[in-house]
mmCIF file of C-alpha atoms in Angstrom:
data_model
loop_
_atom_site.group_PDB
_atom_site.id
_atom_site.type_symbol
_atom_site.label_atom_id
_atom_site.label_comp_id
_atom_site.label_asym_id
_atom_site.label_seq_id
_atom_site.Cartn_x
_atom_site.Cartn_y
_atom_site.Cartn_z
ATOM 1 C CA MET A 1 107.475 86.007 116.223
ATOM 2 C CA ALA A 2 110.238 86.350 113.804
ATOM 3 C CA ASP A 3 109.672 89.385 111.463
ATOM 4 C CA ILE A 4 109.471 89.332 107.305
ATOM 5 C CA LEU A 5 109.930 92.439 105.453
ATOM 6 C CA VAL A 6 107.432 91.652 102.043
ATOM 7 C CA ASP A 7 108.300 93.271 98.739
ATOM 8 C CA SER A 8 105.931 94.888 97.185
ATOM 9 C CA ASN A 9 106.355 92.827 94.274
ATOM 10 C CA VAL A 10 104.069 89.643 96.768
ATOM 11 C CA ILE A 11 102.251 91.666 97.585
ATOM 12 C CA LEU A 12 101.124 93.607 94.111
ATOM 13 C CA ASP A 13 101.104 89.614 92.980
ATOM 14 C CA VAL A 14 97.983 88.833 95.210
ATOM 15 C CA VAL A 15 95.838 92.115 95.279
ATOM 16 C CA THR A 16 95.688 92.704 91.229
ATOM 17 C CA GLU A 17 95.647 88.390 90.746
ATOM 18 C CA ASP A 18 98.588 88.046 89.061
ATOM 19 C CA ARG A 19 98.127 85.464 86.476
ATOM 20 C CA GLU A 20 101.291 84.383 86.720
ATOM 21 C CA TRP A 21 103.135 84.946 90.008
ATOM 22 C CA PHE A 22 99.114 85.297 92.199
ATOM 23 C CA GLU A 23 99.567 81.379 93.067
ATOM 24 C CA TRP A 24 103.436 81.929 94.075
ATOM 25 C CA SER A 25 103.274 85.000 96.089
ATOM 26 C CA ALA A 26 99.335 84.169 98.155
ATOM 27 C CA ALA A 27 101.125 80.757 99.423
ATOM 28 C CA GLN A 28 104.557 82.247 100.613
ATOM 29 C CA ILE A 29 101.697 85.186 101.883
ATOM 30 C CA GLU A 30 98.783 82.434 103.946
ATOM 31 C CA ARG A 31 102.222 80.475 105.286
ATOM 32 C CA LEU A 32 104.778 82.624 106.358
ATOM 33 C CA ALA A 33 101.782 84.566 108.540
ATOM 34 C CA GLU A 34 101.125 81.321 110.258
ATOM 35 C CA ASP A 35 103.462 82.153 112.405
ATOM 36 C CA HIS A 36 105.984 84.631 111.355
ATOM 37 C CA MET A 37 105.019 88.543 111.236
ATOM 38 C CA LEU A 38 104.585 89.973 107.768
ATOM 39 C CA VAL A 39 107.026 93.803 107.779
ATOM 40 C CA ILE A 40 106.287 96.622 105.575
ATOM 41 C CA ASN A 41 107.545 99.868 105.327
ATOM 42 C CA PRO A 42 106.470 102.832 103.864
ATOM 43 C CA ILE A 43 108.546 101.805 100.475
ATOM 44 C CA ILE A 44 106.616 98.800 100.523
ATOM 45 C CA TYR A 45 103.347 100.927 100.797
ATOM 46 C CA ALA A 46 104.174 102.740 98.688
ATOM 47 C CA GLU A 47 104.743 102.118 95.403
ATOM 48 C CA VAL A 48 101.681 98.851 96.676
ATOM 49 C CA SER A 49 99.600 102.825 96.641
ATOM 50 C CA ILE A 50 99.285 102.726 93.114
ATOM 51 C CA GLY A 51 97.433 100.660 92.672
ATOM 52 C CA PHE A 52 94.611 101.607 94.956
ATOM 53 C CA ASP A 53 92.645 105.246 94.451
ATOM 54 C CA ARG A 54 91.459 106.338 98.278
ATOM 55 C CA ILE A 55 94.045 105.327 101.059
ATOM 56 C CA GLU A 56 91.028 103.154 102.691
ATOM 57 C CA ASP A 57 91.555 101.492 100.133
ATOM 58 C CA LEU A 58 94.985 100.814 100.543
ATOM 59 C CA ASP A 59 94.750 100.182 104.308
ATOM 60 C CA ALA A 60 91.514 97.735 104.024
ATOM 61 C CA ALA A 61 94.211 95.549 101.814
ATOM 62 C CA LEU A 62 97.126 96.488 104.366
ATOM 63 C CA PRO A 63 95.710 95.914 107.337
ATOM 64 C CA VAL A 64 97.669 96.007 110.380
ATOM 65 C CA GLU A 65 96.324 93.688 112.132
ATOM 66 C CA PHE A 66 98.312 91.419 108.855
ATOM 67 C CA PHE A 67 101.261 93.888 108.444
ATOM 68 C CA ARG A 68 102.804 95.467 111.084
ATOM 69 C CA ARG A 69 103.974 99.012 109.292
ATOM 70 C CA GLU A 70 107.869 100.119 110.364
ATOM 71 C CA HIS A 71 109.867 103.186 109.921
ATOM 72 C CA LEU A 72 113.305 102.562 108.028
ATOM 73 C CA PRO A 73 116.051 103.004 110.008
ATOM 74 C CA TRP A 74 118.869 105.240 109.352
ATOM 75 C CA GLU A 75 121.176 102.697 109.282
ATOM 76 C CA ALA A 76 119.034 100.911 106.316
ATOM 77 C CA GLY A 77 119.133 104.431 104.204
ATOM 78 C CA PHE A 78 123.826 105.140 105.460
ATOM 79 C CA LEU A 79 123.311 100.438 103.499
ATOM 80 C CA ALA A 80 121.009 102.255 100.327
ATOM 81 C CA GLY A 81 123.161 104.504 100.007
ATOM 82 C CA LYS A 82 126.596 102.639 99.882
ATOM 83 C CA GLY A 83 124.411 99.157 97.964
ATOM 84 C CA PHE A 84 123.298 101.777 94.789
ATOM 85 C CA VAL A 85 127.244 103.598 95.039
ATOM 86 C CA LYS A 86 128.223 100.290 93.995
ATOM 87 C CA TYR A 87 125.218 99.608 91.587
ATOM 88 C CA ARG A 88 126.935 102.918 90.268
ATOM 89 C CA ARG A 89 129.853 101.105 89.282
ATOM 90 C CA LEU A 90 128.405 98.051 88.046
ATOM 91 C CA GLY A 91 127.144 100.303 85.215
ATOM 92 C CA GLY A 92 123.823 100.896 86.775
ATOM 93 C CA GLU A 93 122.434 104.302 84.708
ATOM 94 C CA ARG A 94 119.783 105.295 87.718
ATOM 95 C CA ARG A 95 120.991 108.889 89.550
ATOM 96 C CA SER A 96 119.158 108.246 92.868
ATOM 97 C CA PRO A 97 119.358 105.025 94.818
ATOM 98 C CA LEU A 98 116.104 103.023 93.484
ATOM 99 C CA PRO A 99 113.620 101.880 96.380
ATOM 100 C CA ASP A 100 114.095 98.150 96.434
ATOM 101 C CA PHE A 101 118.152 98.972 97.769
ATOM 102 C CA TYR A 102 116.505 100.821 100.964
ATOM 103 C CA ILE A 103 113.576 97.597 101.270
ATOM 104 C CA GLY A 104 116.394 95.966 100.933
ATOM 105 C CA ALA A 105 118.302 97.465 103.022
ATOM 106 C CA HIS A 106 115.945 97.009 105.569
ATOM 107 C CA ALA A 107 115.754 93.926 105.649
ATOM 108 C CA ALA A 108 119.486 93.802 105.998
ATOM 109 C CA VAL A 109 120.188 96.808 109.126
ATOM 110 C CA ARG A 110 117.309 94.844 111.032
ATOM 111 C CA GLY A 111 118.610 91.286 110.302
ATOM 112 C CA ILE A 112 115.203 89.645 109.162
ATOM 113 C CA PRO A 113 114.537 87.419 105.877
ATOM 114 C CA LEU A 114 112.719 89.301 102.454
ATOM 115 C CA LEU A 115 109.985 87.416 100.706
ATOM 116 C CA THR A 116 110.319 88.072 96.884
ATOM 117 C CA ARG A 117 109.762 87.390 93.315
ATOM 118 C CA ASP A 118 112.958 89.469 92.407
ATOM 119 C CA ALA A 119 116.237 88.205 94.391
ATOM 120 C CA GLY A 120 118.869 88.905 91.468
ATOM 121 C CA ARG A 121 119.168 92.146 92.347
ATOM 122 C CA TYR A 122 119.250 91.383 96.541
ATOM 123 C CA LYS A 123 121.185 88.924 96.237
ATOM 124 C CA THR A 124 124.041 91.240 93.526
ATOM 125 C CA TYR A 125 123.166 94.339 96.225
ATOM 126 C CA PHE A 126 123.304 92.714 99.311
ATOM 127 C CA PRO A 127 124.772 88.836 99.667
ATOM 128 C CA ARG A 128 123.896 88.185 102.636
ATOM 129 C CA LEU A 129 120.493 88.448 102.824
ATOM 130 C CA SER A 130 118.026 85.499 103.602
ATOM 131 C CA LEU A 131 115.846 86.074 100.905
ATOM 132 C CA ILE A 132 112.627 84.185 100.328
ATOM 133 C CA ALA A 133 112.352 84.303 96.354
ATOM 134 C CA PRO A 134 111.192 81.268 93.488
#
């Protein structure tokens, strides 16, 4: 069973029943879960947590039987830093690495696809990353 990293925006679309993206995101998760292991990391977990008041509710929305939780590989931290340097050189103004750099680097280091609806940044900074996106 192949792994797929699921970006927080896709999960948030489903748990918040986003009017624009719910159907696409829910359909992708359902389809991919049939023959893939869905994976999240601590950054995705943190981003999704903003929609919940209690950790128990968050854990119920992200059951470990459905979303395998992985630590970020050290190599992903290095690659995220390199992506961030490129971002700054291209005129990006933020002063600290954005979560998307860590998420993209995690998928890139593991060599697994990323399910996201925010393909632009990932394509720019991780051009060899396999994306599942609208």
